[in-house]
Tab-separated table of C-alpha atoms and ligand atoms in Angstrom:
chain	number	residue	atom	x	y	z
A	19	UNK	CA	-19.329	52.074	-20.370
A	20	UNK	CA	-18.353	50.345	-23.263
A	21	UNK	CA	-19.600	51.018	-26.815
A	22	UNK	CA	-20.639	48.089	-29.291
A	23	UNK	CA	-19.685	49.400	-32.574
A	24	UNK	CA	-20.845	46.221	-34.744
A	25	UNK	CA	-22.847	43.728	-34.455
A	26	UNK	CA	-23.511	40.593	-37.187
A	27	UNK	CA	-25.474	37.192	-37.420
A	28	UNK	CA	-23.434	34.843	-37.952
A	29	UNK	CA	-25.863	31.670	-38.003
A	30	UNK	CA	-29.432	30.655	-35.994
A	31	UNK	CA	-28.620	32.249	-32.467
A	32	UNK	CA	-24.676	32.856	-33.191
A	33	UNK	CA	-23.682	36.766	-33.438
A	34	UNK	CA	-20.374	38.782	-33.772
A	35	UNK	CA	-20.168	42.018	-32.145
A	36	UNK	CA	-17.040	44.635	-32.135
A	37	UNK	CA	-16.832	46.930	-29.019
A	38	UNK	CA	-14.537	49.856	-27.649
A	39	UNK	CA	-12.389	48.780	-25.299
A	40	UNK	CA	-8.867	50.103	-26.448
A	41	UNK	CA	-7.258	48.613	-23.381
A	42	UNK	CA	-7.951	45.201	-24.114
A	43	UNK	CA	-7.204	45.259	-27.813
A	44	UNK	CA	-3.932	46.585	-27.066
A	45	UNK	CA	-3.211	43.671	-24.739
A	46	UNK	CA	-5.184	40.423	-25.669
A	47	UNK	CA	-3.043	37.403	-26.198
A	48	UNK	CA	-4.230	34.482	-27.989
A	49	UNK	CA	-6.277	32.231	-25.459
A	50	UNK	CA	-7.316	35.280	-23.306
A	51	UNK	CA	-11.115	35.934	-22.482
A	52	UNK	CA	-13.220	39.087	-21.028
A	53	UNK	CA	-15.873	39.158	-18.359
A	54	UNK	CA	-18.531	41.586	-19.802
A	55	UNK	CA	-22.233	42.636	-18.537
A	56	UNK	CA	-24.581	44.048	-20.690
A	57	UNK	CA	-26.411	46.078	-17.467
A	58	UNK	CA	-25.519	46.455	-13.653
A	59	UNK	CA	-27.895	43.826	-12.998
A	60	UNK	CA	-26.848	41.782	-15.526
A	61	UNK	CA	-25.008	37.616	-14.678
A	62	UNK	CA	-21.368	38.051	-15.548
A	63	UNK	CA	-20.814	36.322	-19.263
A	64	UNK	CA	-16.930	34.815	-20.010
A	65	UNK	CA	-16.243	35.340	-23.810
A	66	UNK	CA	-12.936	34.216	-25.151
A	67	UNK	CA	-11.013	37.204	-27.744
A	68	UNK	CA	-11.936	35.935	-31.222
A	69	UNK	CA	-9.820	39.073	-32.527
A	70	UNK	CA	-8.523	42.420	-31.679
A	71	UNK	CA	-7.931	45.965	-33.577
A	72	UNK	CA	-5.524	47.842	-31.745
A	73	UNK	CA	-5.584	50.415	-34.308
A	74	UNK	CA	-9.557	51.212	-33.256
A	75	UNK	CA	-9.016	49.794	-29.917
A	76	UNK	CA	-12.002	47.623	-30.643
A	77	UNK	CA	-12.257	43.758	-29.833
A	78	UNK	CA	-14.483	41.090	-31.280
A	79	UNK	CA	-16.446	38.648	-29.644
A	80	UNK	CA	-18.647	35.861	-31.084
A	81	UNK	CA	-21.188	34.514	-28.899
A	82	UNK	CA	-24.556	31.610	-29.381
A	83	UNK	CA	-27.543	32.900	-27.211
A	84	UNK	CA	-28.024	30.184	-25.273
A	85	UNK	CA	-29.919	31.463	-21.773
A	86	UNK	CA	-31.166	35.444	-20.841
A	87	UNK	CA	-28.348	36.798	-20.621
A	88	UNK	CA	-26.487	36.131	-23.846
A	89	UNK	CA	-30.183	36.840	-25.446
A	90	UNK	CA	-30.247	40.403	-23.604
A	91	UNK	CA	-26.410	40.611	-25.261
A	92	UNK	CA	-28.132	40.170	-28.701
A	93	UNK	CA	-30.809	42.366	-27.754
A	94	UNK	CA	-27.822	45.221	-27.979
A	95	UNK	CA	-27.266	46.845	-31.357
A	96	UNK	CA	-24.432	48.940	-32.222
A	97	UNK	CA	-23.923	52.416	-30.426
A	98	UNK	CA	-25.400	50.516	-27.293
A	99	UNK	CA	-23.199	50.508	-24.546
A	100	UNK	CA	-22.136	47.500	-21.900
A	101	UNK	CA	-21.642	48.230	-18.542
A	102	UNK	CA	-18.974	46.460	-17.758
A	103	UNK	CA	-15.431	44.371	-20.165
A	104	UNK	CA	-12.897	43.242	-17.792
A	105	UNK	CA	-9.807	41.931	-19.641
A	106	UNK	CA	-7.795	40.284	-21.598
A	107	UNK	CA	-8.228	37.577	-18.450
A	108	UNK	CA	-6.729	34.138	-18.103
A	109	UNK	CA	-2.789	32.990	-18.752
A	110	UNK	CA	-2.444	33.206	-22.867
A	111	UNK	CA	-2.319	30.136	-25.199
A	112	UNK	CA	1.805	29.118	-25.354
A	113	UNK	CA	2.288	29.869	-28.982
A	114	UNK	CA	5.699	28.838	-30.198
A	115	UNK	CA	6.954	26.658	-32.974
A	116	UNK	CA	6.015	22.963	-32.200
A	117	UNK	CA	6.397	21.415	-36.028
A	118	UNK	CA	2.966	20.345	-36.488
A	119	UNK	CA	-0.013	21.456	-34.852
A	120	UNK	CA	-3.671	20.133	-34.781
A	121	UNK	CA	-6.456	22.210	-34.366
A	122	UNK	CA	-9.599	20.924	-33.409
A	123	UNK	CA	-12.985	23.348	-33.086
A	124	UNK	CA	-16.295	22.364	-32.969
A	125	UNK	CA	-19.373	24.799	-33.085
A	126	UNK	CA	-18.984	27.931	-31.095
A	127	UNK	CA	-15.934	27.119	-29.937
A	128	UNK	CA	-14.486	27.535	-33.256
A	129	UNK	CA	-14.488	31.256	-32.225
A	130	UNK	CA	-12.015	30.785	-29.392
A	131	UNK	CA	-9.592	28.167	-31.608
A	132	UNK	CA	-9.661	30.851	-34.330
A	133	UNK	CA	-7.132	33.417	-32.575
A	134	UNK	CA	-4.859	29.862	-31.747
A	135	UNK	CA	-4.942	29.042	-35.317
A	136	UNK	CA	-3.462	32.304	-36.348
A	137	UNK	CA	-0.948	32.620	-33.764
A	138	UNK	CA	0.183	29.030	-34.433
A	139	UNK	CA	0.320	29.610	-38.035
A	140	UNK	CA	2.625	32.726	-37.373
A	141	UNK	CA	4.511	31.085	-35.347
A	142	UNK	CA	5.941	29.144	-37.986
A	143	UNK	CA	4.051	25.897	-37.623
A	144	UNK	CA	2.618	23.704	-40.067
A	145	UNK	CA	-1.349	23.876	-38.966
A	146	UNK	CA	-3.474	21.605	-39.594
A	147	UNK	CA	-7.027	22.719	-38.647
A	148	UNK	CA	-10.342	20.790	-38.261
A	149	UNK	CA	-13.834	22.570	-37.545
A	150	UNK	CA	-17.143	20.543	-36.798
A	151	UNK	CA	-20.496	21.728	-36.387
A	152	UNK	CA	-24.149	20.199	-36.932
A	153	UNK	CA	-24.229	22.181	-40.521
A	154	UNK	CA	-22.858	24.059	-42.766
A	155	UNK	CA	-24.401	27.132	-41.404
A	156	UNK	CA	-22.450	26.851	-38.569
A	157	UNK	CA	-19.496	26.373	-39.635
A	158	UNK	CA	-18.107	29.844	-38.458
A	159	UNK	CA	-15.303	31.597	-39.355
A	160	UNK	CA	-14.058	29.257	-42.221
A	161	UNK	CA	-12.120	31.487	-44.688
A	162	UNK	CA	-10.108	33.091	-41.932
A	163	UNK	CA	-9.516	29.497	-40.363
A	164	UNK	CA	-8.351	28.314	-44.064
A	165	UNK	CA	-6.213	31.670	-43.947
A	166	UNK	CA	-3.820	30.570	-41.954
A	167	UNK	CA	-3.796	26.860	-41.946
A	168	UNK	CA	-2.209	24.631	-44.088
A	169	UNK	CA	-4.572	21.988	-44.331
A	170	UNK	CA	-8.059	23.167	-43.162
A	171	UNK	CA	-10.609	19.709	-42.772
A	172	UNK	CA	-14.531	20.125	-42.317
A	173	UNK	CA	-16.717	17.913	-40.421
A	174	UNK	CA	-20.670	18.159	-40.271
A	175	UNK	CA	-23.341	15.810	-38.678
A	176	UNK	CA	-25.644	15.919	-41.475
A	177	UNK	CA	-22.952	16.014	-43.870
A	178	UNK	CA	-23.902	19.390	-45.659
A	179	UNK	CA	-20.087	20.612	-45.661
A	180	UNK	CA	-17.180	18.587	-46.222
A	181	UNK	CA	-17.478	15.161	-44.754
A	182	UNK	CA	-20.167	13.653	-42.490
A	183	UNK	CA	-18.851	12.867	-39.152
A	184	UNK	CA	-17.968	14.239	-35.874
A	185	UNK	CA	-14.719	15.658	-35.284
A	186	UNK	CA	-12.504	12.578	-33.744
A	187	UNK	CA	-12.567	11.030	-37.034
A	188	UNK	CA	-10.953	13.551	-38.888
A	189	UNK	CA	-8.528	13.289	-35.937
A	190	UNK	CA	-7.835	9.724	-36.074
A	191	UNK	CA	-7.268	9.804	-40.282
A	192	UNK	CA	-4.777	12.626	-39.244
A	193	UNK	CA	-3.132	11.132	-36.623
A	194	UNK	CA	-2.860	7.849	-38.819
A	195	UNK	CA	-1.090	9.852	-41.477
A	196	UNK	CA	1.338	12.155	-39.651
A	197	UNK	CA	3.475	12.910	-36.924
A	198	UNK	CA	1.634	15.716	-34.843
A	199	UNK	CA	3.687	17.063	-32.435
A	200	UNK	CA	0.742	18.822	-30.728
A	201	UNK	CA	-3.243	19.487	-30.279
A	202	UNK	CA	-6.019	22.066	-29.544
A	203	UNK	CA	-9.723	21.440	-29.232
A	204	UNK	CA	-12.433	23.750	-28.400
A	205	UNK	CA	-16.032	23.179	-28.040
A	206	UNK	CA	-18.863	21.740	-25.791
A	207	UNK	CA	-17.496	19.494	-23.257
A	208	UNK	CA	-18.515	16.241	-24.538
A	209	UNK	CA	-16.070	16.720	-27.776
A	210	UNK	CA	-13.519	18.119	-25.640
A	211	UNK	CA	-13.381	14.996	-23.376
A	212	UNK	CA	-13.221	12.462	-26.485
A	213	UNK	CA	-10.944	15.042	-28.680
A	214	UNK	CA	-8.503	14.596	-25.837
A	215	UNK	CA	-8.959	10.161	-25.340
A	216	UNK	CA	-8.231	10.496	-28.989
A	217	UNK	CA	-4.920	12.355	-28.877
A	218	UNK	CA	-4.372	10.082	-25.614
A	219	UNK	CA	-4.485	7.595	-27.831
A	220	UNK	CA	-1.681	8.604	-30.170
A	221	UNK	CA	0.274	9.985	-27.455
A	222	UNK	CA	-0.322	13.406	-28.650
A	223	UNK	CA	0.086	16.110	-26.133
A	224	UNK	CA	-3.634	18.166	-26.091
A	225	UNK	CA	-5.025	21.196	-24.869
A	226	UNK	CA	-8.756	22.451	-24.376
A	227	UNK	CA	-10.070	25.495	-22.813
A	228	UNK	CA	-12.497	25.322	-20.285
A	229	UNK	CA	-15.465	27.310	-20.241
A	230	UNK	CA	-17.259	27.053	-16.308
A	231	UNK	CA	-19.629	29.454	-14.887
A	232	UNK	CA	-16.918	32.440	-13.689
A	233	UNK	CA	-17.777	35.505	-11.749
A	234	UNK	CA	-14.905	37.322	-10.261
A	235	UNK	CA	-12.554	35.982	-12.956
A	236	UNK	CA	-9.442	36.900	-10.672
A	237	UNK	CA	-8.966	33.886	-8.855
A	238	UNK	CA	-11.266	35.080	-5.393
A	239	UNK	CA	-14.573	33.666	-5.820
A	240	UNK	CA	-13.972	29.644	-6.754
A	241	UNK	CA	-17.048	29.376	-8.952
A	242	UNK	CA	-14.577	28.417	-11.652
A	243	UNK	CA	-12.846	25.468	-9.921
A	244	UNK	CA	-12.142	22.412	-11.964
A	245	UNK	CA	-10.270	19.318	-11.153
A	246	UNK	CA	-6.673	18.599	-12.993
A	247	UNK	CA	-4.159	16.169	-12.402
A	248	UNK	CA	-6.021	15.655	-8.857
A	249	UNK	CA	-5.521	19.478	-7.748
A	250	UNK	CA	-8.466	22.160	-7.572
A	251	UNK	CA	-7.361	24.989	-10.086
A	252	UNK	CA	-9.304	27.820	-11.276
A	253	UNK	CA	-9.956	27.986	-14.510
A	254	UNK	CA	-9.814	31.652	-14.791
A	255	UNK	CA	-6.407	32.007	-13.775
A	256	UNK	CA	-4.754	29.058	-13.861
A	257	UNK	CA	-6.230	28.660	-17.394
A	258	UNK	CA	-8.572	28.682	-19.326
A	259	UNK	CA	-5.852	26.039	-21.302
A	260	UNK	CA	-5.509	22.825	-19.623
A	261	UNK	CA	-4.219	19.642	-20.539
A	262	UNK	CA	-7.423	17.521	-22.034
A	263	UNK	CA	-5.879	14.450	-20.477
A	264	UNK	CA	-5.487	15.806	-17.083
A	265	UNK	CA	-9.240	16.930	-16.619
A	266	UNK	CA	-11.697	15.107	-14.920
A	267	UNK	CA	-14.347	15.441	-17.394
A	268	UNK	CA	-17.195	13.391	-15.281
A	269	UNK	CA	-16.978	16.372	-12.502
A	270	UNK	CA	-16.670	19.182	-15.296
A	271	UNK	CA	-19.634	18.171	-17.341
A	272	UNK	CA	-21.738	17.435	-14.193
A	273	UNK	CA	-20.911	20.965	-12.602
A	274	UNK	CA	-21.560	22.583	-16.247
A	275	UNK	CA	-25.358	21.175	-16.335
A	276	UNK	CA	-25.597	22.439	-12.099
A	277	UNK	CA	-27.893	25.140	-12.777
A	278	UNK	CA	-29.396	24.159	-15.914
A	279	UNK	CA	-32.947	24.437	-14.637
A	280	UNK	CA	-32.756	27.169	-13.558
A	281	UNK	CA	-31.094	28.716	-16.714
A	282	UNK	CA	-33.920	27.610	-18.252
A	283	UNK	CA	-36.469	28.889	-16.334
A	284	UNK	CA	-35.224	32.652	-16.608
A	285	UNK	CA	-34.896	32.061	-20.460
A	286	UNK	CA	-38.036	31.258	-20.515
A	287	UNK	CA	-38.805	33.983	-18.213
A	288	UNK	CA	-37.685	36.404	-20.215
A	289	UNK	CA	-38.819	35.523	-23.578
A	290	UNK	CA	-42.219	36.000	-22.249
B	18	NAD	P1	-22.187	21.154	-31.343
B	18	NAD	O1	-22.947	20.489	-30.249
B	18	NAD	O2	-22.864	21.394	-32.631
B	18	NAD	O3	-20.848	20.299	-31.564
B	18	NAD	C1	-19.851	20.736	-32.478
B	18	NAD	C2	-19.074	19.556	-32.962
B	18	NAD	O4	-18.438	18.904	-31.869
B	18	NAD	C3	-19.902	18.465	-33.615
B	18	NAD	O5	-20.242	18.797	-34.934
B	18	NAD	C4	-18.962	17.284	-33.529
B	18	NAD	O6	-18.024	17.243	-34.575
B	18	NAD	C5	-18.235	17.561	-32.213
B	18	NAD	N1	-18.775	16.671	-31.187
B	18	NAD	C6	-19.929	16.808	-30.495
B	18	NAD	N2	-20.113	15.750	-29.684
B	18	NAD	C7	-19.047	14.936	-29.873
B	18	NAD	C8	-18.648	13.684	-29.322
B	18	NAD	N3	-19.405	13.029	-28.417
B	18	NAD	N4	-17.487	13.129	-29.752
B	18	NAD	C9	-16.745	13.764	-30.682
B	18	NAD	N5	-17.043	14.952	-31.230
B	18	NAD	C10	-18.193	15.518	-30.831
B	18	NAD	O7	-21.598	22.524	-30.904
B	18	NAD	P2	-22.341	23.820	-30.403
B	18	NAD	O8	-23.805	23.581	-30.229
B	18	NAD	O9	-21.925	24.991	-31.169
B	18	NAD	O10	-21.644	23.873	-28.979
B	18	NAD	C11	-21.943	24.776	-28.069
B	18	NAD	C12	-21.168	24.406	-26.808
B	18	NAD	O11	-19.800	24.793	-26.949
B	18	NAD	C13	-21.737	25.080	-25.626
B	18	NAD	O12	-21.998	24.088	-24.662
B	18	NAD	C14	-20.621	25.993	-25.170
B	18	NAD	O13	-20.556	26.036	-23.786
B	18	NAD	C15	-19.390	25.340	-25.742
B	18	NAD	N6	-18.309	26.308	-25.971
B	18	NAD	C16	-17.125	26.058	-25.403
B	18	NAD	C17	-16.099	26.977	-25.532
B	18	NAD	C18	-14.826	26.720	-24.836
B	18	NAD	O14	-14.058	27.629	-24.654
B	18	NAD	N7	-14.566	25.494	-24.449
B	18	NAD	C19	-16.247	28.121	-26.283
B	18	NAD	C20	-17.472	28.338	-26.902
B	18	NAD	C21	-18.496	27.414	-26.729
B	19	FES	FE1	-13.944	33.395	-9.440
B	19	FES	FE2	-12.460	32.050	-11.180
B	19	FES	S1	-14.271	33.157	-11.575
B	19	FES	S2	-12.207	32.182	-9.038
């Protein structure tokens, strides 16, 4: 069992939690994810390593409750245990020195760039970061972001922080203005899909991680399979990093929303 130690609300249905798993902190590579349950019964729930304290052997993990079982994860509070972490799982982000780097995170996924931003940024590269959410609430994780990029750009719908827009067009002013030698994004599929048609467009090399239902997350079950360059790989070990412009984003988004009724029926389930 594995205990949470902290837990924090980030924004409407967005929460940070610490937990003991001195194992993982002591491993986890930028990129890398855990598999965690929060009971023996509970659906298996992929969360990518937003940080690690080797020191504690704790790990963070930011998470938006978005069906039961990432509201039963809320439901935990500190000194509760989860029954099962698996990790650090997945092949690491390739940090090295490119030159310049654009990162690209929009909404929860800013959580998963964040540990990509840092390593970058150590890695001696200029970083140039961009986050995007619906409003400035959600803008997560901004002052460590800024920490360790050179130029940090914000991008809201409503236009409540920095400017009003979605994320591509803070690409496209950046692309216009320098030589980027290569991208991230990370966030819902949708910006993921046009995030990488807009580096395609500049000839910019871009990654994204994908995020599909996993439940072994060793390579044995296939419920992770997505479509790249033509082949089947799995996303849990093969990636979760794949080249944007290599995905086929019509069969990723389509097998994303597969059981969507049915996520929404035991969310509704259980709030009642
Ligand atoms: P959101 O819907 O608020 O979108 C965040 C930003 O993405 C927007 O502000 C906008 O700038 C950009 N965006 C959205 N649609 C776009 C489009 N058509 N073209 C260009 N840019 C666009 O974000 P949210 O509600 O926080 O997103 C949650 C989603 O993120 C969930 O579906 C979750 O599965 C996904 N997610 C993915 C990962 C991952 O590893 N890929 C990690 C965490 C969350
Ligand atoms: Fe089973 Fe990836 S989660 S093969």
């Amino acid at each position: 069992m594995f205990k949470m130690t902290e837990k924090r609300k980030l924004a409407e249905k967005e929460y940070e939690i610490w937990v003991e798993a001195p194992r993982v902190a002591e491993k986890a590579k930028p990129g890398q994810f855990v598999i965690l349950r929060t009971t023996a019964f509970g659906e298996r729930i992929p969360l990518t390593i937003v940080k690690t304290d080797p020191l504690s052997g704790r790990v963070c993990l930011i998470f938006q409750v978005i069906g039961k079982s990432t509201a039963e994860l809320a439901a935990l509070n500190p000194n509760d245990r989860l029954q099962d972490f698996v990790g650090p799982l997945g092949m690491p982000s390739e940090i090295k020195n490119y030159g310049t780097v654009l990162l690209v995170g929009g909404g929860v996924g800013i959580a998963a760039l964040f540990p990509i931003v840092k390593g970058l940024k150590e890695a001696g590269n200029r970083v140039i970061t961009v986050l995007g959410a619906k409003t400035r609430e959600l803008v997560i994780l901004k002052e460590e972001c800024r920490a360790f990029s050179d130029q940090l750009i914000v991008m809201t719908d409503d236009g409540s922080d920095g400017n009003q827009g979605l994320v591509t067009a803070a690409m496209e002013d950046v692309f216009l203005r320098e030589t980027v030698d290569v991208a991230w994004a990370i966030g819902p599929s949708v910006m993921m899909k046009f995030a990488a048609k807009m580096a395609q467009n500049y000839d910019v090399p871009i990654y994204v991680s994908l995020n599909p239902i996993m439940i072994d997350g060793t390579g044995m079950c296939g419920g992770c399979r997505v479509t790249v360059a033509d082949s089947v790989k799995f996303a849990c070990v093969d990636g979760p990093e794949f080249l944007g412009t290599e995905v086929n984003w019509e069969e990723f988004i389509q097998r994303m929303k597969q059981y969507s009724r049915e996520e929404t029926d035991s969310y509704e389930a259980y709030i009642r």
